[in-house]
Short mmCIF file of C-alpha atoms in Angstrom, two decimals:
data_model
loop_
_atom_site.label_atom_id
_atom_site.label_comp_id
_atom_site.label_asym_id
_atom_site.label_seq_id
_atom_site.Cartn_x
_atom_site.Cartn_y
_atom_site.Cartn_z
CA MET A 1389 79.90 88.69 -31.31
CA ASP A 1390 82.95 87.82 -33.42
CA LEU A 1391 85.56 85.59 -31.73
CA SER A 1392 88.43 87.87 -32.72
CA LEU A 1393 86.67 90.83 -31.10
CA LYS A 1394 86.27 88.96 -27.84
CA GLN A 1395 89.98 88.07 -27.79
CA ARG A 1396 90.91 91.70 -28.36
CA LEU A 1397 88.70 92.87 -25.51
CA LEU A 1398 90.12 90.25 -23.17
CA GLY A 1399 93.69 91.25 -24.05
CA ALA A 1400 92.87 94.88 -23.42
CA VAL A 1401 91.51 94.05 -19.98
CA VAL A 1402 94.63 92.07 -19.12
CA LEU A 1403 96.90 94.91 -20.22
CA ILE A 1404 94.97 97.43 -18.16
CA ALA A 1405 95.21 95.20 -15.07
CA LEU A 1406 98.96 94.77 -15.53
CA ALA A 1407 99.35 98.52 -15.94
CA ILE A 1408 97.47 99.19 -12.74
CA ILE A 1409 99.74 96.77 -10.84
CA PHE A 1410 103.20 97.57 -12.22
CA VAL A 1411 103.04 101.25 -13.17
CA PRO A 1412 102.99 102.51 -9.51
CA MET A 1413 106.00 100.33 -8.80
CA PHE A 1414 108.05 102.06 -11.48
CA LEU A 1415 106.90 105.53 -10.54
CA SER A 1416 107.71 105.26 -6.73
CA GLY A 1417 111.37 105.76 -5.86
CA PRO A 1418 113.48 103.74 -3.40
CA ALA A 1419 112.88 104.26 0.37
CA PRO A 1420 115.23 106.76 1.95
CA GLN A 1421 118.05 105.14 3.84
CA GLN A 1422 118.42 106.07 7.50
CA THR A 1423 121.83 107.33 8.45
CA SER A 1424 123.14 107.53 12.01
CA GLU A 1425 124.79 110.80 12.88
CA THR A 1426 126.54 111.75 16.12
CA VAL A 1427 125.42 115.07 17.55
CA ASN A 1428 127.87 116.86 19.79
CA LEU A 1429 125.98 117.82 22.94
CA ALA A 1430 128.93 119.34 24.79
CA ILE A 1431 127.87 122.40 26.77
CA PRO A 1432 130.12 125.35 26.03
CA PRO A 1433 131.90 126.84 29.05
CA ALA A 1434 130.31 129.76 30.79
CA PRO A 1435 131.49 133.07 29.41
CA ASP A 1436 133.89 135.02 31.57
CA ARG A 1437 132.25 138.15 32.77
CA GLU A 1438 133.39 140.86 35.06
CA PHE A 1439 131.14 141.78 37.93
CA GLN A 1440 131.38 144.77 40.19
CA ASN A 1441 130.85 144.76 43.94
CA ARG A 1442 128.81 147.62 45.31
CA VAL A 1443 128.26 148.27 49.03
CA LEU A 1444 125.26 150.34 50.04
CA PRO A 1445 125.64 152.08 53.43
CA VAL A 1446 122.79 151.64 55.88
CA ASP A 1447 123.92 153.87 58.73
CA ALA A 1448 121.81 156.96 58.80
CA THR A 1449 123.84 160.18 58.77
CA PRO A 1450 122.67 163.39 60.34
CA ASP A 1451 121.83 164.71 56.92
CA ALA A 1452 119.79 161.60 56.10
CA ALA A 1453 117.55 162.20 59.09
CA LYS A 1454 116.49 165.48 57.57
CA THR A 1455 113.49 165.80 55.31
CA PRO A 1456 114.62 164.93 51.76
CA GLU A 1457 114.25 167.48 49.05
CA PRO A 1458 111.52 166.99 46.46
CA GLY A 1459 112.65 164.66 43.73
CA ALA A 1460 115.59 163.29 45.76
CA PRO A 1461 115.68 159.54 46.44
CA ALA A 1462 114.71 158.49 49.95
CA PRO A 1463 117.66 157.50 52.15
CA VAL A 1464 118.06 153.88 53.08
CA THR A 1465 117.88 153.28 56.84
CA ASN A 1466 117.76 150.28 59.11
CA THR A 1467 118.44 147.79 56.31
CA PRO A 1468 121.28 145.29 56.13
CA LEU A 1469 124.14 145.67 53.73
CA ALA A 1470 123.17 144.60 50.24
CA THR A 1471 126.12 143.07 48.47
CA VAL A 1472 126.07 142.31 44.74
CA ASP A 1473 128.69 139.73 43.93
CA THR A 1474 129.54 137.15 41.33
CA PRO A 1475 127.12 134.23 41.53
CA PRO A 1476 129.25 131.30 42.72
CA ARG A 1477 129.14 127.98 41.01
CA PRO A 1478 127.42 125.09 42.79
CA ALA A 1479 130.73 123.67 44.00
CA GLU A 1480 131.71 127.04 45.46
CA ILE A 1481 128.58 127.67 47.58
CA PRO A 1482 129.82 128.00 51.17
CA GLN A 1483 128.08 125.73 53.60
CA PRO A 1484 126.79 127.51 56.71
CA THR A 1485 128.31 126.29 59.89
CA GLU A 1486 125.68 125.64 62.50
CA PRO A 1487 126.66 125.86 66.13
CA VAL A 1488 126.92 122.46 67.73
CA ALA A 1489 124.35 122.16 70.49
CA THR A 1490 125.97 120.72 73.53
CA ALA A 1491 123.73 118.55 75.65
CA PRO A 1492 123.32 119.83 79.19
CA ALA A 1493 125.14 117.89 81.78
CA ALA A 1494 122.89 115.26 83.29
CA ALA A 1495 121.96 116.02 86.85
CA PRO A 1496 123.22 113.45 89.28
CA PRO A 1497 120.46 111.03 90.27
CA LYS A 1498 118.86 111.81 93.54
CA ALA A 1499 119.42 109.29 96.20
CA GLU A 1500 116.04 107.76 96.96
CA PRO A 1501 115.41 107.05 100.59
CA ALA A 1502 115.59 103.42 101.46
CA PRO A 1503 112.13 101.93 101.96
CA ALA A 1504 111.27 101.44 105.54
CA LYS A 1505 111.39 97.85 106.59
CA ALA A 1506 108.08 96.40 107.51
CA GLU A 1507 107.98 95.82 111.20
CA ALA A 1508 107.30 92.31 112.28
CA PRO A 1509 103.91 91.92 113.94
CA LYS A 1510 104.04 92.14 117.67
CA ALA A 1511 103.32 89.12 119.78
CA ALA A 1512 100.08 90.71 120.97
CA ASP A 1513 98.93 91.16 117.37
CA ASN A 1514 99.36 87.56 116.25
CA ALA A 1515 99.05 85.57 119.46
CA PRO A 1516 97.50 82.14 118.78
CA GLY A 1517 94.75 82.68 121.34
CA ARG A 1518 93.68 86.09 120.10
CA ALA A 1519 89.99 86.09 119.11
CA ALA A 1520 89.93 82.31 119.43
CA ASN A 1521 86.76 81.91 121.51
CA GLY A 1522 83.79 82.63 119.27
CA ARG A 1523 80.54 83.89 120.73
CA PHE A 1524 77.31 84.37 118.79
CA TYR A 1525 74.90 87.27 119.17
CA VAL A 1526 71.63 88.39 117.61
CA HIS A 1527 72.06 91.86 116.16
CA LEU A 1528 68.89 94.01 116.18
CA GLY A 1529 70.15 97.22 114.61
CA VAL A 1530 71.56 100.61 115.56
CA TYR A 1531 69.24 103.35 116.84
CA THR A 1532 70.01 107.07 116.87
CA VAL A 1533 67.18 107.69 119.37
CA ALA A 1534 68.22 106.16 122.68
CA LYS A 1535 64.62 105.85 123.92
CA ASN A 1536 63.69 103.54 121.04
CA ALA A 1537 66.62 101.26 121.84
CA ASP A 1538 65.78 101.20 125.57
CA ASP A 1539 62.11 100.41 124.89
CA LEU A 1540 63.08 97.46 122.64
CA VAL A 1541 65.48 96.07 125.25
CA ALA A 1542 62.83 96.35 128.00
CA LYS A 1543 60.26 94.54 125.86
CA LEU A 1544 62.68 91.70 125.03
CA LYS A 1545 63.69 91.25 128.65
CA GLN A 1546 60.02 90.92 129.62
CA GLY A 1547 59.88 87.98 127.17
CA GLY A 1548 62.90 86.31 128.79
CA ILE A 1549 65.40 87.27 126.09
CA PRO A 1550 68.81 88.62 127.31
CA ALA A 1551 69.01 91.87 125.35
CA PHE A 1552 71.38 94.79 125.98
CA THR A 1553 72.59 98.03 124.37
CA GLU A 1554 76.08 99.13 123.35
CA ALA A 1555 77.39 102.57 122.55
CA SER A 1556 77.84 103.03 118.82
CA GLU A 1557 77.92 105.72 116.14
CA ALA A 1558 75.74 106.35 113.07
CA GLN A 1559 76.58 109.02 110.47
CA GLY A 1560 78.92 110.76 112.88
CA LYS A 1561 76.33 110.93 115.67
CA PRO A 1562 76.09 108.93 118.90
CA ALA A 1563 73.81 105.90 118.66
CA SER A 1564 72.86 102.72 120.52
CA ARG A 1565 73.36 99.18 119.22
CA VAL A 1566 70.91 96.49 120.42
CA ARG A 1567 72.09 92.87 120.71
CA VAL A 1568 70.95 89.64 122.30
CA GLY A 1569 73.28 86.98 123.71
CA PRO A 1570 75.88 85.65 123.93
CA TYR A 1571 75.30 82.07 122.73
CA GLU A 1572 77.85 79.27 122.55
CA ASP A 1573 76.91 78.18 119.04
CA ARG A 1574 75.16 79.57 115.98
CA ALA A 1575 72.20 77.21 116.32
CA ALA A 1576 71.22 78.64 119.71
CA ALA A 1577 71.60 82.20 118.41
CA GLU A 1578 69.48 81.38 115.34
CA ALA A 1579 66.71 79.93 117.57
CA ALA A 1580 66.70 83.17 119.61
CA ARG A 1581 66.50 85.25 116.42
CA LEU A 1582 63.41 83.33 115.24
CA ARG A 1583 61.74 83.81 118.61
CA ILE A 1584 62.41 87.57 118.44
CA LYS A 1585 61.00 87.65 114.92
CA GLN A 1586 57.73 86.21 116.18
CA MET A 1587 57.52 88.78 118.96
CA ASN A 1588 58.51 91.80 116.82
CA PRO A 1589 58.11 91.10 113.09
CA ALA A 1590 59.06 94.68 112.18
CA VAL A 1591 62.52 94.46 113.82
CA SER A 1592 65.32 93.36 111.49
CA SER A 1593 67.72 90.82 112.98
CA SER A 1594 70.83 88.84 112.06
CA VAL A 1595 73.25 86.46 113.77
CA VAL A 1596 76.83 87.74 114.18
CA GLN A 1597 79.91 86.16 115.67
CA LEU A 1598 82.18 88.03 118.04
CA ALA A 1599 85.41 86.52 119.30
CA ASP A 1600 87.27 86.84 122.60
CA ASP A 1601 90.86 85.99 123.38
CA ALA A 1602 91.66 82.51 124.66
CA LYS A 1603 94.22 81.87 127.37
CA SER A 1604 94.77 78.17 126.72
CA ASP A 1605 93.64 75.26 124.56
CA ALA A 1606 89.93 74.57 124.46
CA PRO A 1607 89.03 71.76 126.90
CA PRO A 1608 87.70 68.45 125.51
CA ALA A 1609 84.26 69.30 126.92
CA ALA A 1610 84.10 72.49 124.82
CA LEU A 1611 82.63 70.46 121.97
CA PRO A 1612 80.18 67.80 123.19
CA ALA A 1613 79.72 64.68 121.14
CA ASN A 1614 76.14 65.61 120.24
CA ARG A 1615 77.13 69.01 118.83
CA ALA A 1616 78.16 69.50 115.22
CA GLY A 1617 81.65 70.89 114.82
CA ALA A 1618 85.34 70.05 114.76
CA TRP A 1619 88.73 71.03 116.14
CA ALA A 1620 91.38 73.27 114.62
CA VAL A 1621 94.80 74.68 115.50
CA GLN A 1622 94.91 78.48 115.45
CA LEU A 1623 98.30 80.05 114.68
CA GLY A 1624 97.39 83.72 115.08
CA ALA A 1625 94.94 86.56 114.37
CA PHE A 1626 96.03 89.54 112.23
CA LYS A 1627 94.66 93.00 111.50
CA THR A 1628 95.25 92.67 107.72
CA VAL A 1629 94.39 89.81 105.41
CA GLU A 1630 97.81 90.15 103.70
CA GLU A 1631 99.66 89.20 106.89
CA ALA A 1632 97.28 86.31 107.51
CA ASN A 1633 97.76 85.00 103.97
CA LYS A 1634 101.54 84.96 104.41
CA VAL A 1635 101.27 82.68 107.45
CA ARG A 1636 98.69 80.50 105.67
CA ASP A 1637 100.97 80.10 102.65
CA ARG A 1638 103.85 79.15 104.93
CA LEU A 1639 101.74 76.39 106.47
CA LYS A 1640 100.63 75.14 103.07
CA GLY A 1641 104.22 75.13 101.86
CA ALA A 1642 105.09 72.81 104.73
CA GLY A 1643 102.32 70.38 103.75
CA PHE A 1644 99.61 71.42 106.21
CA VAL A 1645 95.99 72.22 105.36
CA ALA A 1646 95.41 75.85 106.39
CA TYR A 1647 92.84 78.58 105.84
CA VAL A 1648 91.97 82.16 106.85
CA ASP A 1649 88.63 83.24 108.29
CA LYS A 1650 87.31 86.69 109.16
CA VAL A 1651 85.88 87.46 112.58
CA ASP A 1652 84.75 90.53 114.54
CA ALA A 1653 86.47 91.05 117.87
CA ALA A 1654 86.39 93.69 120.56
CA THR A 1655 89.34 95.46 118.90
CA GLY A 1656 87.89 95.33 115.39
CA THR A 1657 87.96 92.95 112.42
CA LEU A 1658 90.61 90.23 112.53
CA TRP A 1659 91.77 87.49 110.14
CA ARG A 1660 92.54 84.23 111.91
CA VAL A 1661 94.95 81.62 110.53
CA ARG A 1662 93.99 78.06 111.33
CA ALA A 1663 95.16 74.58 110.38
CA GLY A 1664 92.78 71.64 110.08
CA PRO A 1665 90.02 70.96 110.89
CA GLU A 1666 90.20 67.64 112.70
CA ALA A 1667 87.16 65.63 113.80
CA ASP A 1668 88.97 64.25 116.88
CA ARG A 1669 90.47 66.30 119.66
CA GLY A 1670 93.47 63.96 119.90
CA ASN A 1671 94.29 64.49 116.22
CA ALA A 1672 94.14 68.26 116.77
CA ASP A 1673 96.73 67.95 119.56
CA LYS A 1674 99.00 65.90 117.27
CA LEU A 1675 98.60 68.50 114.49
CA LYS A 1676 99.63 71.23 116.91
CA GLY A 1677 102.78 69.25 117.82
CA ARG A 1678 103.77 68.62 114.17
CA ILE A 1679 103.47 72.33 113.35
CA LYS A 1680 105.61 73.17 116.37
CA ASP A 1681 108.33 70.68 115.38
CA LYS A 1682 108.42 71.59 111.68
CA LEU A 1683 107.84 75.35 111.64
CA LYS A 1684 108.63 76.36 115.22
CA MET A 1685 105.21 78.05 115.43
CA ASP A 1686 103.10 77.96 118.56
CA GLY A 1687 99.44 77.14 118.11
CA MET A 1688 96.30 76.74 120.18
CA VAL A 1689 93.60 74.08 119.86
CA VAL A 1690 90.19 75.72 119.34
CA THR A 1691 86.74 74.60 118.37
CA GLN A 1692 85.57 74.95 114.79
CA GLN A 1693 81.78 75.33 114.57
#
């Protein structure tokens, strides 16, 4: 191809490219300028209008009670007055006044009766020697058939065992209680129970302790040297464990070692308050004196087995 022809073609291509680039720029106009305008948004005042008030009667007249004629409007009865009025503006809406609820006068508090003072236990109820002497028995059950109890007692007596019956009650009916004893210590009562078990294996048995009142301190011979046991100072026997615990706590507060044990007596179950125990009878006497001097409480020296 001729060189001059190539140059002409190249120039034509360049011109076309320049036209494609610059022609749209001349044809497009300038971008519209944004202008800020203030728009008045004031709300025009409400137009003044005239309203009419109309009151519709609701009281039925004698003529209204009659049957209306055909085509006549029905009378209005038993309806409240309908009032058409100018709608008030928000600031003019009347606020309903609610009646103020007055709180009822508080009733005067009732005078509660003063709690009855707990009576102090009588001397007979907390005497130091009450239920102090413990006796052990072998309990052989309660029988509702008296003949069965009598036959068991007769058989035991034939074997040289001191058995007897006591009046009792079972399920609201009269009954007989069979016991063997008394024994001075639990070991002797336990030996008798084993002997009875060999003679009558079918009879259930158990060792129980019953206590009698003591009139004075236990003598030194009440606890032989070859018998296991100790000495204690009993300060009283009470019908409730709460009363017994109060006396025990008083003794502990004074620095004495005290405890409460439960025992069955002729008058029922009792809770005994005791201090100790002491291995020597002389120490038990000294303990009794210290309690008397410090707490002004009378005690009684008893055996502790």
